[in-house]
XYZ file of C-alpha atoms in Angstrom:
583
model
C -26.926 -1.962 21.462
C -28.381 -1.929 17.766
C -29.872 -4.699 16.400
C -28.367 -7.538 15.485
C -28.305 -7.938 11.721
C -28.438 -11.418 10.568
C -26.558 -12.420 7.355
C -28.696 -15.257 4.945
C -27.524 -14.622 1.358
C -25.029 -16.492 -0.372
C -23.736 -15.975 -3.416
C -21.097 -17.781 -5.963
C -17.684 -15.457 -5.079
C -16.662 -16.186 -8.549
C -19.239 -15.063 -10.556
C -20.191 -12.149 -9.320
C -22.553 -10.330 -5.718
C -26.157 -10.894 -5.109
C -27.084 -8.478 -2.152
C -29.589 -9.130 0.115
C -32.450 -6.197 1.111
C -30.190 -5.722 4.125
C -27.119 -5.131 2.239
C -25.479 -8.285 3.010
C -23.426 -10.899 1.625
C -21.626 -14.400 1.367
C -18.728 -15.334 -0.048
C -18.162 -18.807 -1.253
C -15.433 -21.158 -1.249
C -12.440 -20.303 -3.861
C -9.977 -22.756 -4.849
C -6.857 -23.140 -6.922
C -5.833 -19.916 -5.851
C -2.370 -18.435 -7.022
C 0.822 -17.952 -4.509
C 0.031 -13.880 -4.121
C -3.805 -14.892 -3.444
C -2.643 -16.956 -0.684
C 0.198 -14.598 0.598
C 0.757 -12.251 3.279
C 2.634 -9.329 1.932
C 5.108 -6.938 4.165
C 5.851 -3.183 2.928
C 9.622 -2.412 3.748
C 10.531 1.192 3.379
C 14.056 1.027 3.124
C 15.116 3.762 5.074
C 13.630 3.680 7.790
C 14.083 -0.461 8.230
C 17.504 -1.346 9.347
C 20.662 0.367 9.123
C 24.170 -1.804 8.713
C 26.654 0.967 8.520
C 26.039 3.404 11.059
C 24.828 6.197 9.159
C 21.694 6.988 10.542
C 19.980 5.318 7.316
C 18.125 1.977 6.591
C 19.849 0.000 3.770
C 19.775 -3.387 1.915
C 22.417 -5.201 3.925
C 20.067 -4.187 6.829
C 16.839 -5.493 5.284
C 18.866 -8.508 5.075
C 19.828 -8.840 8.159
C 16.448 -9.204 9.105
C 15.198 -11.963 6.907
C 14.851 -14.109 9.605
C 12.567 -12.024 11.645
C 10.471 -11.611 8.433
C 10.385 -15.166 8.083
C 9.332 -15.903 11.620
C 6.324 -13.094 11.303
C 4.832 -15.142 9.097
C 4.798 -12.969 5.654
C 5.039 -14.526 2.559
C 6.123 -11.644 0.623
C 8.319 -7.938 1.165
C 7.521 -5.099 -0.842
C 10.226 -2.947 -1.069
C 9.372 0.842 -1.622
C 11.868 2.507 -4.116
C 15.695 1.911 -3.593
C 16.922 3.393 -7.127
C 19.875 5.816 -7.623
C 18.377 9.195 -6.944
C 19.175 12.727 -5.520
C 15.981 11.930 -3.065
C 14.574 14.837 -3.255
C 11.420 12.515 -2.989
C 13.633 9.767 -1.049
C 13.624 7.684 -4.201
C 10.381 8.248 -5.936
C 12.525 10.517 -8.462
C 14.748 8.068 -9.903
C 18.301 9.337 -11.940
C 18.927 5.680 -12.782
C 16.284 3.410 -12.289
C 18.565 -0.027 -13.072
C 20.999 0.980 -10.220
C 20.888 1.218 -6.317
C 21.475 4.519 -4.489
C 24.675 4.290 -3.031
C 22.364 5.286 0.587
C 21.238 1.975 0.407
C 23.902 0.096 -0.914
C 24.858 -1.517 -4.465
C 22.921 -4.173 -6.912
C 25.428 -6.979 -5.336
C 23.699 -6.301 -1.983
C 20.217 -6.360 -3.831
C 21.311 -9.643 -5.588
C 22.286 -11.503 -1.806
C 19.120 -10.051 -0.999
C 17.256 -10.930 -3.421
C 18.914 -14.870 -2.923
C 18.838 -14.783 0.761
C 14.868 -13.668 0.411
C 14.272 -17.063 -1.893
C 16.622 -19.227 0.055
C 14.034 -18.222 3.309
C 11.214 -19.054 0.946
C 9.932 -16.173 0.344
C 8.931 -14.016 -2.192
C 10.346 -10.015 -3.475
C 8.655 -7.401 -5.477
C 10.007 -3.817 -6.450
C 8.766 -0.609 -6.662
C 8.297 0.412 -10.231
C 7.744 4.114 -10.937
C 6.939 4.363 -14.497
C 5.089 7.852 -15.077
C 7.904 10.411 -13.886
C 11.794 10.283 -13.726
C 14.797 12.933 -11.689
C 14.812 16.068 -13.631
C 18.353 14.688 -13.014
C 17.904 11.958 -15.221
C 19.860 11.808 -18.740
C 16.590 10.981 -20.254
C 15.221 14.724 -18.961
C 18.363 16.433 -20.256
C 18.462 14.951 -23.401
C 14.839 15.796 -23.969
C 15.680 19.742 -22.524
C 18.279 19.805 -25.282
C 16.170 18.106 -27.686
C 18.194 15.568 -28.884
C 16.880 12.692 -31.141
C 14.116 10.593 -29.572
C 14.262 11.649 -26.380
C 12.860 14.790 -27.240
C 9.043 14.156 -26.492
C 9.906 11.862 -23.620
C 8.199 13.829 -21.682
C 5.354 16.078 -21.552
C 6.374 19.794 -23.052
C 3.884 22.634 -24.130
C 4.672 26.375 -25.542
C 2.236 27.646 -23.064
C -0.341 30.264 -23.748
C 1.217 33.479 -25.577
C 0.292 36.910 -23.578
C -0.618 39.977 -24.947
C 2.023 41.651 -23.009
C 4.694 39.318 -24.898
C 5.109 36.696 -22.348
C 3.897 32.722 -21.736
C 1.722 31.412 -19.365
C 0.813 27.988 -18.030
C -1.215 26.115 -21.105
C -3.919 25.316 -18.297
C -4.581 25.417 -14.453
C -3.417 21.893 -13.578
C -2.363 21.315 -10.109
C 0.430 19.681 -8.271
C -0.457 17.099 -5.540
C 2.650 18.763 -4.135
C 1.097 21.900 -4.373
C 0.871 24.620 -6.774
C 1.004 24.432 -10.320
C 1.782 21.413 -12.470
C 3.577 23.374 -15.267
C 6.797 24.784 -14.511
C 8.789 26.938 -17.086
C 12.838 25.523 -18.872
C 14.692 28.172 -19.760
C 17.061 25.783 -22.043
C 13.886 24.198 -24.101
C 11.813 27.503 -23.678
C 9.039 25.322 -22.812
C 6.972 24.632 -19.854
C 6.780 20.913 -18.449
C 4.394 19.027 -16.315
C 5.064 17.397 -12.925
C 2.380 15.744 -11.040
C 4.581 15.615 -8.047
C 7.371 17.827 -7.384
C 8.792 19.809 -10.201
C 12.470 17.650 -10.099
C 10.255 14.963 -11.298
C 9.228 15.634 -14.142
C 6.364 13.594 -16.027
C 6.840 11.165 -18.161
C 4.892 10.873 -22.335
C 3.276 7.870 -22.519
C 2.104 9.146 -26.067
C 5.538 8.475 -27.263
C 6.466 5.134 -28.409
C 10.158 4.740 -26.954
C 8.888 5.875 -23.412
C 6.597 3.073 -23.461
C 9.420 0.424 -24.747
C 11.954 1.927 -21.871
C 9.523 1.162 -19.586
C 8.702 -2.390 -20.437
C 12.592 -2.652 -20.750
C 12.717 -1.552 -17.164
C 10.380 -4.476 -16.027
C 12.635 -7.337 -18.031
C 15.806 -5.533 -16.069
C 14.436 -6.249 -12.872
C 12.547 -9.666 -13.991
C 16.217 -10.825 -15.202
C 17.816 -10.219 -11.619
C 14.719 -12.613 -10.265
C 12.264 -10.260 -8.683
C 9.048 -12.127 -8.118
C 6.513 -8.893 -9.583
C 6.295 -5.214 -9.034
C 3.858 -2.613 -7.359
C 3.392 0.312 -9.754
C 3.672 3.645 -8.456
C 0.852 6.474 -9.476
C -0.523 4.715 -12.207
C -3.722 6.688 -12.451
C -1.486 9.907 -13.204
C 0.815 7.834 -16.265
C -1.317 9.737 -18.752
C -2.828 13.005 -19.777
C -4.725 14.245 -22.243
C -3.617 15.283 -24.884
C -4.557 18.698 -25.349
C -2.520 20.421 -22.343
C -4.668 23.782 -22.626
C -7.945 22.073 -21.314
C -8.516 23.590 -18.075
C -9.954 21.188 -15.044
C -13.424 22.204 -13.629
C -13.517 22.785 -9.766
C -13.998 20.008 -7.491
C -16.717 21.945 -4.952
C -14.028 20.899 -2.428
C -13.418 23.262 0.915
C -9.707 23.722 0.270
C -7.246 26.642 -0.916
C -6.784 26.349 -4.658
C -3.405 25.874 -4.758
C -4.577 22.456 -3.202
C -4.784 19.200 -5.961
C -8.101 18.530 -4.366
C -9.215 22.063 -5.452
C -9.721 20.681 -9.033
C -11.233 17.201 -10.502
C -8.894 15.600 -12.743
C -10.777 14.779 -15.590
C -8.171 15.631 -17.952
C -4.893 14.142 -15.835
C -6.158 11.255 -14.000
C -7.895 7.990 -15.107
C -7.269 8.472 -18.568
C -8.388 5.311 -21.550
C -5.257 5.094 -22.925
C -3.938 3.495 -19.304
C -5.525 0.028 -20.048
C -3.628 -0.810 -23.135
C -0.380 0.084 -21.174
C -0.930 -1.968 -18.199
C -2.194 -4.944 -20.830
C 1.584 -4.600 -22.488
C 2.940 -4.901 -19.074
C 1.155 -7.700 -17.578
C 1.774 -9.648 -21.023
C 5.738 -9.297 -20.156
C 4.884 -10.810 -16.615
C 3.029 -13.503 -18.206
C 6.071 -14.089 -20.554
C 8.534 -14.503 -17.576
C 5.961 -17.211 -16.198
C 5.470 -18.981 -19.341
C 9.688 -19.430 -19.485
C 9.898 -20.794 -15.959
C 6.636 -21.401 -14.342
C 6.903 -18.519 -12.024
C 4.049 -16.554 -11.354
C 4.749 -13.069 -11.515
C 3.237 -10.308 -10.099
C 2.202 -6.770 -9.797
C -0.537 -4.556 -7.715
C -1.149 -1.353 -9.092
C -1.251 2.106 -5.868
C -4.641 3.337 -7.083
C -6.504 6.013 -5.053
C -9.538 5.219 -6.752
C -13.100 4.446 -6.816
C -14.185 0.808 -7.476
C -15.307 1.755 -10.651
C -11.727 3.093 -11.808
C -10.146 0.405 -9.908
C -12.343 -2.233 -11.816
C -11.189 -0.569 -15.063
C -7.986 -1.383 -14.290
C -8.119 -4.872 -13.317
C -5.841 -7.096 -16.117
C -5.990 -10.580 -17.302
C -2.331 -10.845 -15.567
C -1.578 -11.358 -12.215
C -2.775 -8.787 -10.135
C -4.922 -6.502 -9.030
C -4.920 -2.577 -7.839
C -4.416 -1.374 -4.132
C -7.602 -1.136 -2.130
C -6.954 2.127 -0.144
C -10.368 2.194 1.293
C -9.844 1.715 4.853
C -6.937 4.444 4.342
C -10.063 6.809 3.687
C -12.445 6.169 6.339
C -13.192 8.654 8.574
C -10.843 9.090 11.305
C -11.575 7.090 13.996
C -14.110 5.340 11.617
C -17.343 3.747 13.499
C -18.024 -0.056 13.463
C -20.412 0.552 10.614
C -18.465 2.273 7.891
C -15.664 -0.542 8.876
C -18.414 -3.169 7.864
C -19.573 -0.963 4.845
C -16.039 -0.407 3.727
C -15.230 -4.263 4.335
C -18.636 -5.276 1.817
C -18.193 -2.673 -0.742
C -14.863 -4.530 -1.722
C -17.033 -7.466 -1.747
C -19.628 -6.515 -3.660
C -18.428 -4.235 -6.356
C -15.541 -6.579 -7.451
C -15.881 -7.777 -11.198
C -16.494 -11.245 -11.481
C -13.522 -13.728 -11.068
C -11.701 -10.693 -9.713
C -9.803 -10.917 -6.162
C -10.213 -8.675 -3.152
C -7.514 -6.894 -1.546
C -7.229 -5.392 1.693
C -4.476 -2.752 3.127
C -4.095 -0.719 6.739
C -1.539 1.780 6.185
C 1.797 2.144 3.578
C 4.478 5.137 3.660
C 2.130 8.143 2.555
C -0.895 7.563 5.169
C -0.900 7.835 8.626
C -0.072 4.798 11.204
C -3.431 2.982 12.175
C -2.711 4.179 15.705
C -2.879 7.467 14.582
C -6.181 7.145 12.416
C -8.016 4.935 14.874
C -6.251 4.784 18.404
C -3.744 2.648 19.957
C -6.247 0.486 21.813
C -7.592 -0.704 18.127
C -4.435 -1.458 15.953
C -4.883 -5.224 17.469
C -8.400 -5.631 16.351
C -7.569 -4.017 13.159
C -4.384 -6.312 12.419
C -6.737 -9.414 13.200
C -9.370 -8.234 10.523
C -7.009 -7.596 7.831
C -5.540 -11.213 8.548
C -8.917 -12.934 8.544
C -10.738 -11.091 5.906
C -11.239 -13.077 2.600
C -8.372 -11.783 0.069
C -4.955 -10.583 0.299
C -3.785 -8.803 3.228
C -0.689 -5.874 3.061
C 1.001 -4.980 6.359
C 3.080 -1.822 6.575
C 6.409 -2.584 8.771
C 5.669 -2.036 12.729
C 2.244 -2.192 12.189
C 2.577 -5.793 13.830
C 4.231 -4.136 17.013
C 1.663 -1.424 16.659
C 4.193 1.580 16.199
C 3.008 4.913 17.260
C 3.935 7.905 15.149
C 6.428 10.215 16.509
C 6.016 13.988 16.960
C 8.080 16.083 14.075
C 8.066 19.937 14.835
C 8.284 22.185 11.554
C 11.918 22.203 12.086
C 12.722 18.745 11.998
C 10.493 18.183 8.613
C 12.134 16.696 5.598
C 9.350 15.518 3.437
C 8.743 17.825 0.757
C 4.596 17.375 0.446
C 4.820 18.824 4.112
C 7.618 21.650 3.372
C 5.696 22.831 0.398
C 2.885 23.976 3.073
C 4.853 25.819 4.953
C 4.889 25.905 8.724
C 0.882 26.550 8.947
C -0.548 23.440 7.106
C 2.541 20.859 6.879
C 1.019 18.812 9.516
C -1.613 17.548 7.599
C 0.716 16.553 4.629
C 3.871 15.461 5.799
C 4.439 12.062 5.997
C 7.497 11.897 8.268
C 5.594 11.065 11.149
C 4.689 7.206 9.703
C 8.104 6.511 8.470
C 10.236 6.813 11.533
C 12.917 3.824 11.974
C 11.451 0.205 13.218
C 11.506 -0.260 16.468
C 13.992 -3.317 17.496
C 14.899 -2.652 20.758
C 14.856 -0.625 23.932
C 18.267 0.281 23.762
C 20.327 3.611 21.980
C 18.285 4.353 18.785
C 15.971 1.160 19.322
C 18.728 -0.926 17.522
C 17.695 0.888 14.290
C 21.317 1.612 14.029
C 24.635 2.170 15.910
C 25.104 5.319 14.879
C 24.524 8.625 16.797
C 21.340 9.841 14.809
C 18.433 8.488 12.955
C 17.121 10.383 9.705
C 13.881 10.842 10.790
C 13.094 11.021 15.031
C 12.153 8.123 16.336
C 8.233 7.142 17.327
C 7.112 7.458 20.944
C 7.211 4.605 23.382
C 10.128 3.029 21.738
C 11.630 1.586 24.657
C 8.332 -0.328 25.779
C 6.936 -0.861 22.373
C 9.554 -2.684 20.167
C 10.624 -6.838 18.875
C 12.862 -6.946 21.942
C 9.996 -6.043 24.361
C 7.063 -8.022 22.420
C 8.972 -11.124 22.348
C 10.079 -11.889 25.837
C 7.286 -10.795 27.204
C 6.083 -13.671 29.053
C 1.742 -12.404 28.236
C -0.265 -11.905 24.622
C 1.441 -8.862 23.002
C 1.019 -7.177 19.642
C 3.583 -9.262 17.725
C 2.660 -12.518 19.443
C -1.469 -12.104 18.278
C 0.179 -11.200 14.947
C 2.337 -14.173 14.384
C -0.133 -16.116 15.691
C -2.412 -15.081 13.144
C -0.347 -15.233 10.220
C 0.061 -18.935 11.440
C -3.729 -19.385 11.517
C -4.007 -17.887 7.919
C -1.975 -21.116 6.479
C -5.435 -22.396 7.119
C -7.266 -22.979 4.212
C -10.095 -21.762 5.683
C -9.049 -18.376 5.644
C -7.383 -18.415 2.274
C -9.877 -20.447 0.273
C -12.896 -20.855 2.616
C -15.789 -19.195 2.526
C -16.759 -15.803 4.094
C -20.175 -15.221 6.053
C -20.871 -12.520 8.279
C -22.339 -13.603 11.633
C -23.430 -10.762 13.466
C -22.850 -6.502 13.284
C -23.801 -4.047 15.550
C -22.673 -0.271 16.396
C -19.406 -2.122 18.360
C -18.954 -5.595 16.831
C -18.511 -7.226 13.454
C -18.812 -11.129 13.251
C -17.811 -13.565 10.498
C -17.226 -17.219 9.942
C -14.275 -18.418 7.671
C -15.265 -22.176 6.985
C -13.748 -24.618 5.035
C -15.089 -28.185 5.210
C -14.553 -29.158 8.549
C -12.782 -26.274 9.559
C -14.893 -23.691 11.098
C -13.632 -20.183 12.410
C -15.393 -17.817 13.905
C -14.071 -13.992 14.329
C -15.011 -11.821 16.908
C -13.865 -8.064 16.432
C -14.997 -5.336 19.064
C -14.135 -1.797 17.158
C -16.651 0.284 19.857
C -16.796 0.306 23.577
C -17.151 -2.510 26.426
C -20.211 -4.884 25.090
C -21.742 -8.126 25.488
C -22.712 -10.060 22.512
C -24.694 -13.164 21.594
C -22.941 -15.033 18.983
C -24.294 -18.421 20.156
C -26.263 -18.928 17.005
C -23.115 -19.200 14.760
C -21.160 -22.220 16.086
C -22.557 -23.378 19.533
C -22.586 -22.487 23.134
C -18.703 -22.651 23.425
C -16.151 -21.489 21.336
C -12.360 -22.831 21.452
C -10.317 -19.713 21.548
C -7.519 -19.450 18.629
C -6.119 -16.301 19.013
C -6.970 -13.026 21.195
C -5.637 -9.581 21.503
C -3.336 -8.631 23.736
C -6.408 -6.551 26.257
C -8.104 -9.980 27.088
C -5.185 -10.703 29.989
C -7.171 -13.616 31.418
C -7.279 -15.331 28.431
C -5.099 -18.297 26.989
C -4.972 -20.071 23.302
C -7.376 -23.453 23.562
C -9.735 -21.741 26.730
C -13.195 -22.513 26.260
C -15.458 -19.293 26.200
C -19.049 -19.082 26.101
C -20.470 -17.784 22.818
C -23.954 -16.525 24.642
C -22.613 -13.917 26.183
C -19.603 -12.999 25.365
C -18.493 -9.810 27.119
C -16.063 -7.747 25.440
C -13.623 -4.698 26.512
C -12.649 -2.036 24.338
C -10.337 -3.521 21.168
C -10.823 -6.971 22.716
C -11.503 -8.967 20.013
C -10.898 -13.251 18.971
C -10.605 -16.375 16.873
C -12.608 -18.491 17.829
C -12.927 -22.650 16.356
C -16.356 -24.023 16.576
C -18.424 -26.722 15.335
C -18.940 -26.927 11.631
C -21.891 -24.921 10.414
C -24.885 -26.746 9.567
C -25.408 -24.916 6.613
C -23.612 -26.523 3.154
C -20.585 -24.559 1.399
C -20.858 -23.087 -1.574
C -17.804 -23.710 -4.502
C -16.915 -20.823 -6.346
């Protein structure tokens, strides 16, 4: 076992990191926080949720059908990934009408008894917004192909570079994330366009005036049906620069250059003018608040360094994504865990608030990344961590991912790499349908077919299964801990790591007299000596579901605490000796 690494520096959480020579760090106490600091927020994605109506499809009346389960999880908050009118050739994320519903998922009078019966449960809603790129279907796109009035620069058009031969190229060598170039040629227009996705979604000119007054339009649409904020799709990519022919340097990176990573996006990522936009938006959120006292919301999806992500921070309410442990290395060691956990820590800006997220609808389940035998421990970090946790849907059951030959792909990142590579781009495999029950189609739906396959073990891993079973399962040690989290002294309380070695990370979450300490085992069977941070015993909170002989309120001993693979616990001790800090 490595050395244990004791943890002495504290530091004021709201005014910035002091590191000690070891690397280390505490965070102080943080009050007066607002109701999206304190929450727990759920991602829904819509299809693969619930379906009411037989069709083999999640949809709103089946997301609302399920309020109640939501409510007795323990979330605070459902994020619901795009359910806009749309010829889903991205399955929503290229909107033709982004102020209606898609008939697939129902009409804006189910959204609206959504929307109520969300509130009624106490809870809180927010949308996805996907400002940078529209349907090629959309009537903006076709106006702008036919160059009528002021939609004609609504988005991004270029002549292209004139050939000797007679005939027009690409203006530069931008890439598609989807693969392949980013310029694609319109016959009508006789221009090329850029796409940073697929090329039916064309991108959106954020250089143009009325694009940037339909979008904050679009935000006041949604904010006047009573959506409580917004996460913003891609908003790294809203802007480019503004002289198309600049060519991207190479990345260095080992991949085939038709690959997005084969180029660094200096020229169509991360540009300046993105502040000022998100300032405009924000101010509209704060508007809403100032009219009702609502706090509204909105997180930003930013595969980023902390650097950009910093950049982007607003005055408003919110913050961007932290996709970090999405990136670590797959299964990640104990250490780059606890490196990944303090480098969210330590490079915020002052005043700013952390953020922490295991998995969404483009990256792979946790199972899949790390292992079955670790989604518990990871589902207890994220929900003891200091700052606001994001849970995808059946990450609390700990879904598995399900096995999609070539043949049975649909998602268009994996079709456009053909039948050799789509394995390691698709993203079917972490959307299949939520596992209810152990019954036909795991009570997705009663039709006769899902959309996408179902994941494996469905009929012993599902709600039906993890509730009535009468020992610790997956869902129990999550609602359990989403209980615990109501504590201020995991919302507000300070944060001090207690112990790390090449298996274990330690922490205390203390509040006054509350005083928590976490015990997470991400290596192999252990013993560990956490004694020093609490007392001999330790009052056990919650546990995962691996520690069989275990029960909530047992007394364990703290001085040598043995420890199986994944097992991992809450403990409640004594109050540390040592006095708080308020930031």
């Amino acid at each position: 076992m490595a050395a244990v690494i004791v943890f002495l520096v504290l530091l004021l959480f709201s005014s910035g990191s002091e590191v000690s020579a070891d690397g280390n760090v505490t965070l102080g106490v943080t009050l007066n926080l607002t109701w999206w600091q304190e929450a727990v927020f759920y991602q829904i994605y819509p299809r693969s949720f619930q379906d009411s109506n037989g069709d083999g499809v999640g949809d709103l009346k089946g997301i609302t059908s399920r309020i109640d389960y939501l409510k007795d999880l323990g979330i605070d908050c459902i994020w619901l990934s795009p359910i806009c009118r749309s010829p889903m050739k991205d399955f929503g994320y290229d909107c033709s009408d982004a102020e209606d519903v898609d008939p697939i998922f129902g009409n804006l009078d189910d959204f609206k008894e959504l929307l109520q019966v969300v509130h009624n449960k106490g809870l809180k809603l927010i949308v996805d917004f996907v400002p940078g790129y529209t349907s090629d279907q959309h009537i903006w796109f076709q106006k702008s192909v036919r160059r009528e009035g002021k939609y004609t620069n609504y988005y991004i058009w270029d002549d292209g570079k004139l050939l000797d031969n007679g005939t027009r190229a690409p203006p530069s060598n931008w890439l598609s994330i989807f693969e392949g170039p980013a310029w694609e040629w319109n016959e009508v227009r006789q221009q090329y366009f850029y796409h940073v996705f697929l090329k039916e979604q064309p991108e959106m000119n954020f250089r143009d005036e009325n694009v940037k007054w339909e979008m904050k339009n679009l935000l006041r649409y949604w904010l006047d049906l009573g959506v409580d904020g917004f996460r913003a799709d891609a908003i790294t990519a809203i802007v480019t620069a503004s002289n198309h022919s600049l060519d991207e340097p190479l990345s260095g990176k080992d991949v085939p250059p038709d690959q997005d990573d084969y180029l660094d996006h200096i020229y169509t990522q991360n540009q300046p003018e993105i502040g000022p936009i998100l300032k405009e938006w924000y101010d509209i959120l704060d508007e809403y608040t100032e009219k009702d006292g609502r706090i509204r919301f909105m997180v930003l999806e930013t595969y980023a360094t902390h650097e950009v992500r910093n950049s982007l921070y607003s005055q408003g309410q919110g913050n961007p994504f932290n996709f970090d442990f999405l990136d670590m290395s797959r299964p990640a060691s104990t250490r780059e865990i606890y490196d990944t956990i303090m480098q969210e820590y330590t490079a915020l800006l002052p005043g700013k608030w952390p953020n922490f997220v295991l998995g969404n609808h483009d990256n792979n389940r946790v199972s899949a990344r790390n292992g079955y035998q670790y989604v518990d421990v990871f589902n207890m970090l994220l929900l003891t961590l200091k700052g606001t946790p994001t849970t995808y849907y059946g990450e609390e059951l700990g879904m598995l991912q399900a096995d999609i030959s070539w043949n049975q792909t649909i998602d268009p990142w994996g079709l456009n790499f053909g039948p050799d590579r789509y394995q390691n781009f698709s993203r079917d495999p972490e959307r299949t349908p939520m596992q209810w029950t152990d019954g036909p189609h795991a009570g997705f739906t009663t039709g006769n077919k899902t959309w996408l396959p179902l994941g494996k073990n469905y009929t012993s891993l599902n709600v039906k299964v993890e509730t009535e079973s009468p020992g610790q399962t997956s869902l129990k040690m999550y609602k359990q801990l989403t209980a615990l989290r109501k504590n201020p002294a995991f919302t507000q309380g300070s944060f001090k790591t207690a112990l790390v070695t090449d298996d274990v990370i330690s922490y205390q979450r203390q509040l006054g007299d509350e005083n928590f300490l976490v015990v997470l085992n991400f290596g192999e069977e252990t013993s560990v000596d956490v004694s020093s941070y609490g007392g001999l015993t330790g009052t056990v909170s919650v546990f995962t579901p691996s520690m069989t002989s275990l029960k909530t309120g047992d007394s364990v001993s703290l001085n040598n605490l043995k420890l199986g693979v994944g097992d991992s616990l809450v403990f409640r001790v004594q109050p540390s000796s040592s006095s708080e800090i308020i930031g």
